[in-house]
XYZ file of C-alpha atoms in Angstrom:
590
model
C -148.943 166.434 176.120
C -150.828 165.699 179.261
C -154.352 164.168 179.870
C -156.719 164.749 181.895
C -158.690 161.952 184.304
C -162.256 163.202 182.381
C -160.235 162.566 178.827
C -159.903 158.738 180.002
C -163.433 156.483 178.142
C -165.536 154.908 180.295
C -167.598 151.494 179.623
C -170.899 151.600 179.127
C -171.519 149.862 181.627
C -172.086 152.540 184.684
C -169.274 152.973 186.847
C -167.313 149.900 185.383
C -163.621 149.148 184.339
C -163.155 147.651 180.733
C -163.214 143.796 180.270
C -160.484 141.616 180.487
C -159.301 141.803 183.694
C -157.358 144.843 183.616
C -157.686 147.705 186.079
C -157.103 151.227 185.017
C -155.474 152.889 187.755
C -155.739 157.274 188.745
C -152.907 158.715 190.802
C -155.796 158.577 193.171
C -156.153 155.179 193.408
C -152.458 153.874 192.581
C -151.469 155.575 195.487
C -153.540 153.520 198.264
C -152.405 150.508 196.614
C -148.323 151.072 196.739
C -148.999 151.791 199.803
C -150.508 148.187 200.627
C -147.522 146.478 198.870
C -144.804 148.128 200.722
C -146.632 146.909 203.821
C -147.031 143.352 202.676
C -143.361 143.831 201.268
C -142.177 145.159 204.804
C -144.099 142.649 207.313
C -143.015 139.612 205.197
C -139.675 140.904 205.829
C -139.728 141.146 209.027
C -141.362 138.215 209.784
C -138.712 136.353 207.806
C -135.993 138.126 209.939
C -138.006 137.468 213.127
C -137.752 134.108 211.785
C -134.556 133.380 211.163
C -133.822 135.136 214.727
C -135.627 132.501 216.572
C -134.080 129.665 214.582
C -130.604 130.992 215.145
C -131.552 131.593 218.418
C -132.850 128.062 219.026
C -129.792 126.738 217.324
C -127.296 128.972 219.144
C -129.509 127.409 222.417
C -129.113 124.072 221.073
C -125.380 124.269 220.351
C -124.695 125.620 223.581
C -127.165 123.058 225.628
C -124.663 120.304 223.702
C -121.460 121.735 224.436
C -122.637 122.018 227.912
C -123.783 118.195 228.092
C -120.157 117.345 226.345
C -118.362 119.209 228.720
C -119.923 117.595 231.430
C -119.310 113.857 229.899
C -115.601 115.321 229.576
C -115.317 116.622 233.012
C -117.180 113.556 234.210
C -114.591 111.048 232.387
C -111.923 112.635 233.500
C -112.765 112.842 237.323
C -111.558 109.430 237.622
C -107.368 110.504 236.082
C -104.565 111.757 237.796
C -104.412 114.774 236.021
C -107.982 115.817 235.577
C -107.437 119.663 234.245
C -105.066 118.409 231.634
C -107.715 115.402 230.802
C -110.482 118.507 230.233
C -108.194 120.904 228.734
C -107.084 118.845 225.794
C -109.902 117.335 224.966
C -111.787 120.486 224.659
C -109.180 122.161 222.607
C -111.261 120.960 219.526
C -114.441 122.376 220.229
C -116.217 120.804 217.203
C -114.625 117.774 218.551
C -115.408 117.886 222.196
C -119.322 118.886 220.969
C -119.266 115.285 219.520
C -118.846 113.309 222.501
C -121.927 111.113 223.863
C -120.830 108.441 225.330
C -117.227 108.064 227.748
C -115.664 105.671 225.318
C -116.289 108.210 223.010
C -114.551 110.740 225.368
C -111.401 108.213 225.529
C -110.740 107.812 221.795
C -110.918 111.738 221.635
C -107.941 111.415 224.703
C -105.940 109.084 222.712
C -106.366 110.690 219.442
C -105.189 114.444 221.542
C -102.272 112.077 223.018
C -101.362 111.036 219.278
C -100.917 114.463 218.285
C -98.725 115.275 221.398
C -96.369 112.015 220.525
C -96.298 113.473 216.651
C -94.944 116.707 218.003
C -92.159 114.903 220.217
C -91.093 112.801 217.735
C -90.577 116.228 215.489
C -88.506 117.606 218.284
C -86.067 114.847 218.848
C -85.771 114.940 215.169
C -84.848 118.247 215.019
C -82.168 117.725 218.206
C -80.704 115.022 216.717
C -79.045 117.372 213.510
C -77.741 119.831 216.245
C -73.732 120.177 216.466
C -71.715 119.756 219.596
C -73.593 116.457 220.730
C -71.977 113.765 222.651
C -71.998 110.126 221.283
C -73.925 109.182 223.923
C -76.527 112.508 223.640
C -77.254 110.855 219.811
C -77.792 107.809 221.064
C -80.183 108.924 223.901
C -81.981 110.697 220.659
C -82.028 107.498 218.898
C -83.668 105.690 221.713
C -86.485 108.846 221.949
C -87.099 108.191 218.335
C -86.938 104.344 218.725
C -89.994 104.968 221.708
C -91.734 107.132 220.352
C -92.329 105.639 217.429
C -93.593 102.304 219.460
C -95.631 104.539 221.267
C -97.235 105.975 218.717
C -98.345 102.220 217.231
C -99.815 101.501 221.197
C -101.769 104.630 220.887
C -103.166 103.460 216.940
C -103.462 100.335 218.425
C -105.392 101.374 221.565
C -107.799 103.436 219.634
C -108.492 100.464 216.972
C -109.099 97.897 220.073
C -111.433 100.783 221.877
C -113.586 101.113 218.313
C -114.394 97.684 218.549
C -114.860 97.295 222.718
C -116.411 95.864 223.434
C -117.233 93.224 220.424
C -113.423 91.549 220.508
C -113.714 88.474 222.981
C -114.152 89.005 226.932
C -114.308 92.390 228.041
C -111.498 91.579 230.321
C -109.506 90.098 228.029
C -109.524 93.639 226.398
C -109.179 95.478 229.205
C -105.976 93.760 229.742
C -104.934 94.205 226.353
C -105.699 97.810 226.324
C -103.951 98.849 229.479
C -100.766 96.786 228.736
C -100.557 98.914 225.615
C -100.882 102.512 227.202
C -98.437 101.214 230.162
C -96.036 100.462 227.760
C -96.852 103.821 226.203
C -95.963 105.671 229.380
C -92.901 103.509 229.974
C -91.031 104.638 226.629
C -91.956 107.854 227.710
C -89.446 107.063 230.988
C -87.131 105.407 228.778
C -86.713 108.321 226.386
C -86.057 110.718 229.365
C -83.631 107.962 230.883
C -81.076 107.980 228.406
C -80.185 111.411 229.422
C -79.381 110.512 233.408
C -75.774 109.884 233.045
C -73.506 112.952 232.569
C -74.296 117.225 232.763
C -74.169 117.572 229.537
C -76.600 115.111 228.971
C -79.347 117.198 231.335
C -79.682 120.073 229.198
C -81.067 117.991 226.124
C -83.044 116.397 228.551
C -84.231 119.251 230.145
C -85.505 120.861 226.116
C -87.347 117.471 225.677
C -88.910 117.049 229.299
C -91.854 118.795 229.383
C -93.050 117.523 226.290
C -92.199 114.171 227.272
C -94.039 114.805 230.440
C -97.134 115.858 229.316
C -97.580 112.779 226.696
C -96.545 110.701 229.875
C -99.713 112.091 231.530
C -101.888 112.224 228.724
C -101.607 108.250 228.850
C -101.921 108.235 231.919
C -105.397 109.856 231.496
C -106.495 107.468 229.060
C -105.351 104.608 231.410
C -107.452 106.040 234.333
C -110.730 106.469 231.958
C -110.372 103.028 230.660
C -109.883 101.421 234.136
C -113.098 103.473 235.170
C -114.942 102.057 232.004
C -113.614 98.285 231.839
C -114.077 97.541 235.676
C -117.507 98.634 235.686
C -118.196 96.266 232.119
C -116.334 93.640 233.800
C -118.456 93.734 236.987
C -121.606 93.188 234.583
C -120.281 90.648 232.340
C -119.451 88.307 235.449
C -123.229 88.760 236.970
C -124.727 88.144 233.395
C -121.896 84.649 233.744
C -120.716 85.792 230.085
C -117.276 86.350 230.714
C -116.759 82.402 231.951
C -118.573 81.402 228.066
C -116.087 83.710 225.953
C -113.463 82.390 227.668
C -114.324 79.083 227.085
C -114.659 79.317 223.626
C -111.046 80.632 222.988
C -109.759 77.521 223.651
C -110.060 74.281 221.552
C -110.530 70.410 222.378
C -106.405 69.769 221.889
C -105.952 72.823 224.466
C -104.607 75.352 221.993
C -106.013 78.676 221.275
C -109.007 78.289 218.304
C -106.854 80.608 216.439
C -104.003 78.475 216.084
C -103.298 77.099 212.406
C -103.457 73.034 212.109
C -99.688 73.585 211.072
C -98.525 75.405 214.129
C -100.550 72.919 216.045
C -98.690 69.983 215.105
C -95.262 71.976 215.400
C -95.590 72.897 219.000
C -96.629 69.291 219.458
C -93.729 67.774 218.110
C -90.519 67.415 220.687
C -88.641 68.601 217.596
C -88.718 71.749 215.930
C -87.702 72.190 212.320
C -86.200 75.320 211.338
C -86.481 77.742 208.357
C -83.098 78.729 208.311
C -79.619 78.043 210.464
C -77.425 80.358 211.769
C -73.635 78.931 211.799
C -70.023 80.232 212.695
C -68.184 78.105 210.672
C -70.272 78.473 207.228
C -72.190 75.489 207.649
C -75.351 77.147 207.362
C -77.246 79.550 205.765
C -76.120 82.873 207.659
C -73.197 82.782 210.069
C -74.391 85.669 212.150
C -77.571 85.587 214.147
C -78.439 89.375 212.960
C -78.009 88.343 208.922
C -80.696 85.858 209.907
C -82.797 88.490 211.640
C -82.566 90.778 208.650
C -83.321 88.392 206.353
C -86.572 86.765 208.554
C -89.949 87.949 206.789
C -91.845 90.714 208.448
C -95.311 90.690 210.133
C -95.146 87.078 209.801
C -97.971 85.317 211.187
C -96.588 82.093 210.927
C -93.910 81.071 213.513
C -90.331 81.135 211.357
C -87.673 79.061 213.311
C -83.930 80.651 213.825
C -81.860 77.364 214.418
C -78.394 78.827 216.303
C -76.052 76.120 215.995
C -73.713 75.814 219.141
C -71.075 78.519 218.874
C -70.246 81.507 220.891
C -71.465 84.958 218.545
C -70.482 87.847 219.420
C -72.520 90.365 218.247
C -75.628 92.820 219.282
C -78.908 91.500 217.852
C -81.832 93.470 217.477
C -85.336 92.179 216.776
C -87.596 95.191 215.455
C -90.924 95.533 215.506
C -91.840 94.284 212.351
C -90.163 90.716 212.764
C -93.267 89.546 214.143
C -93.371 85.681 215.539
C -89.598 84.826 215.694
C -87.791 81.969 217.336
C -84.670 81.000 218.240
C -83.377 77.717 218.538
C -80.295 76.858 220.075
C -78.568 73.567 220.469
C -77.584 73.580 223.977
C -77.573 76.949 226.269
C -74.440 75.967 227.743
C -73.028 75.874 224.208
C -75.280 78.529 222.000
C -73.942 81.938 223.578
C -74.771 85.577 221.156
C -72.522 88.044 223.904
C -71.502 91.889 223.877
C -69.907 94.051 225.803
C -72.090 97.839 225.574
C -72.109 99.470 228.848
C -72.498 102.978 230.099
C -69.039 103.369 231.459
C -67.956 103.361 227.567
C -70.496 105.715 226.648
C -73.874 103.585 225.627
C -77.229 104.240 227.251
C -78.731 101.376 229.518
C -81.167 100.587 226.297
C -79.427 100.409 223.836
C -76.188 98.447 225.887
C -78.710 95.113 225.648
C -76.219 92.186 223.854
C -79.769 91.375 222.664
C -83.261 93.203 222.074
C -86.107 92.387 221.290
C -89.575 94.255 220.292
C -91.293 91.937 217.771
C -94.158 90.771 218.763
C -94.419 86.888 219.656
C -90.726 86.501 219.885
C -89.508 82.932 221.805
C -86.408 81.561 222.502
C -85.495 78.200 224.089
C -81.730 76.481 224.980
C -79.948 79.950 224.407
C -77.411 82.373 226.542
C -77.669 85.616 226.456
C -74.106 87.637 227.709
C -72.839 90.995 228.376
C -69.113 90.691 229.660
C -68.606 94.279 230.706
C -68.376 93.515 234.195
C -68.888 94.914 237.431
C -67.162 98.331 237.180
C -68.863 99.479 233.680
C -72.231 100.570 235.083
C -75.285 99.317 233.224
C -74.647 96.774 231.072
C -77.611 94.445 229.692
C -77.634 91.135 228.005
C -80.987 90.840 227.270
C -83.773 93.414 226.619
C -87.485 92.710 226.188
C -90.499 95.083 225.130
C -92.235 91.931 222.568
C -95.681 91.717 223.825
C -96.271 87.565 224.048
C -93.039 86.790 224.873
C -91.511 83.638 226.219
C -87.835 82.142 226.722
C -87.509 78.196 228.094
C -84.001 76.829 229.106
C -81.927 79.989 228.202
C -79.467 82.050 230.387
C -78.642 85.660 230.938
C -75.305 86.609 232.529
C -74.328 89.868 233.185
C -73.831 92.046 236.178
C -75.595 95.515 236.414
C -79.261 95.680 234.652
C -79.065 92.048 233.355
C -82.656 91.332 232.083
C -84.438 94.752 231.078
C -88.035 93.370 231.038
C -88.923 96.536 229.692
C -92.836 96.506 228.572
C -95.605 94.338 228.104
C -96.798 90.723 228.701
C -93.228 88.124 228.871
C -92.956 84.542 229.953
C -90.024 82.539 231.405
C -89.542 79.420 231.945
C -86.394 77.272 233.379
C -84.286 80.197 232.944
C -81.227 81.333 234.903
C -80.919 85.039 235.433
C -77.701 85.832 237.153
C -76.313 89.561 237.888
C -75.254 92.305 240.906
C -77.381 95.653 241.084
C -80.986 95.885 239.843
C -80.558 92.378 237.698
C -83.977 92.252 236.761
C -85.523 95.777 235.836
C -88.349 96.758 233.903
C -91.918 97.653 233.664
C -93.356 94.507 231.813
C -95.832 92.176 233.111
C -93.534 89.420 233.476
C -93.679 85.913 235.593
C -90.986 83.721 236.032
C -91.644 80.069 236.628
C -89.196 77.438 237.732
C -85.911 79.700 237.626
C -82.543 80.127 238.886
C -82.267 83.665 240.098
C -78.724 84.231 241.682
C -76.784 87.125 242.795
C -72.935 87.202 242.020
C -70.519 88.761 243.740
C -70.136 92.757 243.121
C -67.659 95.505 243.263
C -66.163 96.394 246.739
C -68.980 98.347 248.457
C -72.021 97.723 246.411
C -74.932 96.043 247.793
C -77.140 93.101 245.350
C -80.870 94.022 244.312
C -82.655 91.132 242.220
C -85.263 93.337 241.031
C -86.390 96.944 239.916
C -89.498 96.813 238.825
C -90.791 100.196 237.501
C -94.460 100.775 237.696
C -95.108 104.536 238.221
C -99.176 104.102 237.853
C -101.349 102.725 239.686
C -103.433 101.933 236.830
C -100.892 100.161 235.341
C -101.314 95.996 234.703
C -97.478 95.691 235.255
C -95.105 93.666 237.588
C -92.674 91.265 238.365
C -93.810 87.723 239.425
C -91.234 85.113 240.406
C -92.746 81.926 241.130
C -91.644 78.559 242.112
C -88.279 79.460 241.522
C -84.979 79.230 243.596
C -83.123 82.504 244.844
C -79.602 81.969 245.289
C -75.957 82.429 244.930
C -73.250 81.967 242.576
C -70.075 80.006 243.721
C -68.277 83.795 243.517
C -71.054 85.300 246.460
C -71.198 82.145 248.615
C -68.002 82.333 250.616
C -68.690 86.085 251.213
C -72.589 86.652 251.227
C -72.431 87.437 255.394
C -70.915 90.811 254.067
C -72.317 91.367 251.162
C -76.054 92.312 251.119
C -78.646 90.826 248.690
C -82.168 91.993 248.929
C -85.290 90.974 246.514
C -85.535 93.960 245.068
C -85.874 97.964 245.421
C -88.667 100.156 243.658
C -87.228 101.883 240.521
C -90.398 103.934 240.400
C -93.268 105.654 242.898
C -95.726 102.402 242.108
C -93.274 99.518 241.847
C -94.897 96.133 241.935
C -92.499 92.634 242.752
C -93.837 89.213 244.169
C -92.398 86.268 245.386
C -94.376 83.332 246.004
C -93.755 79.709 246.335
C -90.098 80.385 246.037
C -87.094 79.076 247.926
C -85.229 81.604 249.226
C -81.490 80.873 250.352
C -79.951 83.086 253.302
C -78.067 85.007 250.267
C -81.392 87.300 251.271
C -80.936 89.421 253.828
C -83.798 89.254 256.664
C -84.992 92.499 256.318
C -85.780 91.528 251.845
C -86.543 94.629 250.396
C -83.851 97.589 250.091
C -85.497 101.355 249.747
C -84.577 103.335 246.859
C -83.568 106.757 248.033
C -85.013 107.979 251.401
C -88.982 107.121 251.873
C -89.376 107.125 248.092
C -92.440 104.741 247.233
C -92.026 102.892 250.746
C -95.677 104.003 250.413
C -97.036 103.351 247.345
C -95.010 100.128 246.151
C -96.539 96.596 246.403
C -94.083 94.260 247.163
C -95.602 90.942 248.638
C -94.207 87.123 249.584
C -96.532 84.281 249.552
C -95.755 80.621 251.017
C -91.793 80.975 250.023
C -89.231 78.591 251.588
C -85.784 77.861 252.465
C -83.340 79.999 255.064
C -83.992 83.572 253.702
C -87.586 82.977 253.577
C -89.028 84.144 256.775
C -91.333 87.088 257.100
C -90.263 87.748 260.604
C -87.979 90.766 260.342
C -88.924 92.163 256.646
C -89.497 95.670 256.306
C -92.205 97.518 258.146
C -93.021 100.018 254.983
C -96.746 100.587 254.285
C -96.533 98.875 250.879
C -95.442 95.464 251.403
C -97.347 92.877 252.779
C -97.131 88.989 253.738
C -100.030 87.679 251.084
C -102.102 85.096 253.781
C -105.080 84.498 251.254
C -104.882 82.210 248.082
C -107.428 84.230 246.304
C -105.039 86.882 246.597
C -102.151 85.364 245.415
C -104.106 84.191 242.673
C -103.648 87.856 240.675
C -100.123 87.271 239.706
C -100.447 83.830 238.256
C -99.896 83.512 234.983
C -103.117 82.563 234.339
C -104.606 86.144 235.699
C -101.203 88.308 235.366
C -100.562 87.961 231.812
C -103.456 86.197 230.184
C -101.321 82.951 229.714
C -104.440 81.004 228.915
C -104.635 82.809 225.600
C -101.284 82.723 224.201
C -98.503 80.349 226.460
C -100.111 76.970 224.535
C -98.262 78.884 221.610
C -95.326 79.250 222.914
C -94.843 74.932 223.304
C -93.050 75.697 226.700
C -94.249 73.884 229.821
C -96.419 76.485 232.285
C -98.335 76.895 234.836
C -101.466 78.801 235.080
C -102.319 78.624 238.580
C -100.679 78.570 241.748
């Protein structure tokens, strides 16, 4: 059926549509209006494209003007490194990450979080090496030393980046900048220390060559992090001493009695007393309650933040002792040094690697010792042999004795006190990249193997950045009754730089004519003659004078007492804050 338009009623009304509301549509008139929507329909549409255009456009503008500004506060930070591309490169391998960055301290926890990842993946490679057949005893142990670093370095780094969240709230600012370089310089040591164990035979190179480049670049990484927070915490510090702040903080660290304000009542009145009561005693003959000085270690609690007292009767153990990391706050206690003797025999001749050789180590952190001997008896011929290694941030060791021959003391990494020791060996007889000062020591050279020449010290430093060194102060530098009859034709020097930046001073020191005039001995060719900082200030006695020393760009005769100031213990290793702990006798100044 169809209809017809004149079929269709009309209102009476002339010309009008029915009530209600209601239009009645023709073709004619339907058409026009379709027509109308699809326009509306169309423009709205692309208005609402043109739309979100423009906003994606201003975002993608946005996002871009913010990746640009990051990059710059990257590139910016990292102008002040050593290796600046590597500083950029990582750091903007997360772009979501690097797009994040405001501010440069901001910039540095991205750098140490990067580094983190790097030290994960080493630690998985070693890991995997260390299952491999055909290695050599020594080869696993050089593994076993990786793993042993970088694990330690991976707590610096975690430790680093929780001290940088806070920065700059935690006491002085330079109180934390020390803190936080002596933790990445300790990073970048272990990083040496891993690569070290694999110096000794060919067959040791080849694993050394799979791990080195890994190694390397975590080496550099903390490096880069070192440099940025040098850049950062020297301009802070330059601020906080014109607002006079710094002076105030420091004050208030330290209490009426002298002690830190940390300090509990009870360890007050313990490092007051001339008497130290122990927790347990360590005794040869039964009489106590362990009779070996490592049953007493493994049985000490861990992260302790109470001091707990090791009493070592007198007794000569022999036995290697190892203090890990989470034996926080030992002590030792001996009954006489001359008496109280832990000795071993590791060397490299008989397969060990210089780090793990030590008769004793020790990484926990506030570790002291006082009226002990530490011994290696390998003897001249066996290489590197060490009696006592450090890397226990807060360290400190009054009236005790280390005796060996090659590599004696390994002061291997961060802040470490002694006092009243005697430190006797041949070649490189105090090595290590701590900050360390010795104060009122015997230092002598013994007599050597046929042809070898005495160095007291080998510090390695291989940053500039680095807050590391060895300080020997008011001490005496001599000879042992073996040396003394034949010291014309032997030579003794102070020391010789282990690495590019290698930093030794003497001051205040008597000097016997064991030294030979010239003092310092190079390394190999003009390495680091450059670059090294080896200074004397106001020493004494017959090997003392400056007159013929060394002509090398990097030492120096220190004239000014300001100068000479830096490497007290006061300045060098922030003794103000932590040696009242120790209950040793110190000095701050000069």
């Amino acid at each position: 059926m169809s209809f017809s338009s004149e079929a269709l009623p009309m209102n009476s009304v002339s010309g009008s549509q029915p009530r209600g509301g209601f239009a009645t549509f023709t073709r004619e008139n339907k058409k026009p209006l379709i027509v109308f929507l699809s326009t509306l329909v169309l423009v709205a549409a692309v208005i609402s494209v043109a739309t979100a255009v423009t906003r994606k456009s201003k975002d993608h503008h946005e996002n871009v003007a913010n990746i640009e500004a990051s990059h710059a506060l990257v590139r910016s930070s990292c102008s002040s490194t050593r290796f600046p591309e590597l500083c950029f490169s990582t750091i903007i391998s997360t772009p979501s990450l690097a797009a994040s960055l405001t501010t440069q301290k901001e910039v540095i926890e991205a750098s140490i979080n990067q580094t983190i990842i790097a030290v994960e993946r080493t630690y998985f490679q070693v890991q995997k090496l260390i299952v491999k057949r055909n290695l050599t005893s020594r080869e696993k142990t050089a593994l076993h030393d990786c793993l042993e670093n970088v694990d330690e370095t991976l707590d610096e780094l975690r430790e680093t980046y929780e001290d940088l969240k806070v920065y700059p709230a935690k006491r002085s600012i330079s109180e934390q900048a020390e803190d936080l370089k002596i933790l990445l310089s300790a990073a970048m040591t272990n990083q040496k220390t891993c690569l070290d164990g694999f110096s000794h035979d060919e067959a040791d190179k080849k694993v050394r060559k799979v791990l080195a480049k890994g190694v390397k670049r975590v080496h550099d990484m903390c490096s880069n992090a070192l440099a940025m927070i040098c850049n950062m915490t020297n301009t802070d510090i330059a601020n906080e001493k014109q607002s006079g702040t710094q002076e105030r903080r420091l004050e208030e660290e330290t209490g009426d009695d002298g002690f830190p304000s940390w300090l509990s009542a009870g360890d007050r009145r313990l490092l007051q007393s001339s008497s130290v009561t122990p927790d347990v005693t360590v005794a040869a003959d039964g009489s106590g309650n362990y009779r070996t000085v490592g049953a007493a270690v493994l049985a000490a609690p861990e992260k302790s933040s109470k001091r707990y007292v090791i009493r070592i009767k007198a007794g000569v153990y022999r036995e290697n002792v190892e203090i890990p990391k989470k034996k926080t706050n030992l002590m030792f206690v001996g009954d006489n040094r001359k008496t109280t003797v832990i000795t071993g025999s590791r060397n490299v001749a008989d397969g060990s690697t210089t780090f793990k050789s030590a008769t004793v180590a020790v990484v926990g952190t506030g570790f002291i010792a006082r009226d002990i001997t530490f011994q290696n008896t390998a003897g001249p011929s066996k290489g590197q042999a060490v009696a006592l290694r450090v890397g226990s941030d807060f360290s400190a060791f009054y009236h005790c004795d280390m005796l060996a021959f090659q590599d004696t003391l390994y002061v291997h990494s961060l802040r470490q006190f002694f006092r009243s020791c005697l430190v006797v060996g041949t070649v490189d007889f105090i090595f290590g990249n701590a900050a360390v000062v010795f104060q009122d020591c015997d230092i002598h050279a013994r007599r050597p193997n046929s042809g070898q020449a005495n160095m007291i010290t080998a510090q390695g430093r291989d940053d500039p950045n680095e807050n590391t060194g060895i300080v020997i102060q008011n001490c005496r530098i001599g000879a042992t009754s073996d040396l003394l009859p034949v010291r014309t034709s032997v030579k003794t020097f102070l020391g010789r730089p282990w690495r590019q930046y290698s930093r030794t001073v003497v001051m205040k020191t008597e000097i016997s004519d064991v030294v030979r005039s010239e003092g310092w001995s190079p390394w190999s060719g003009n390495f680091a003659l450059d670059t090294l900082y080896y200074a004397e200030y106001q020493n004494r006695g017959a090997g003392a004078s400056t007159a013929s020393r060394v002509k090398w760009k990097g030492f120096k005769v220190i004239t000014s007492a300001s100068e000479a100031n830096q490497f007290t213990a006061g300045n060098f290793i922030g003794g103000n804050s932590w040696l009242r702990s120790t209950g040793f006798p110190f000095l701050l100044t000069l």
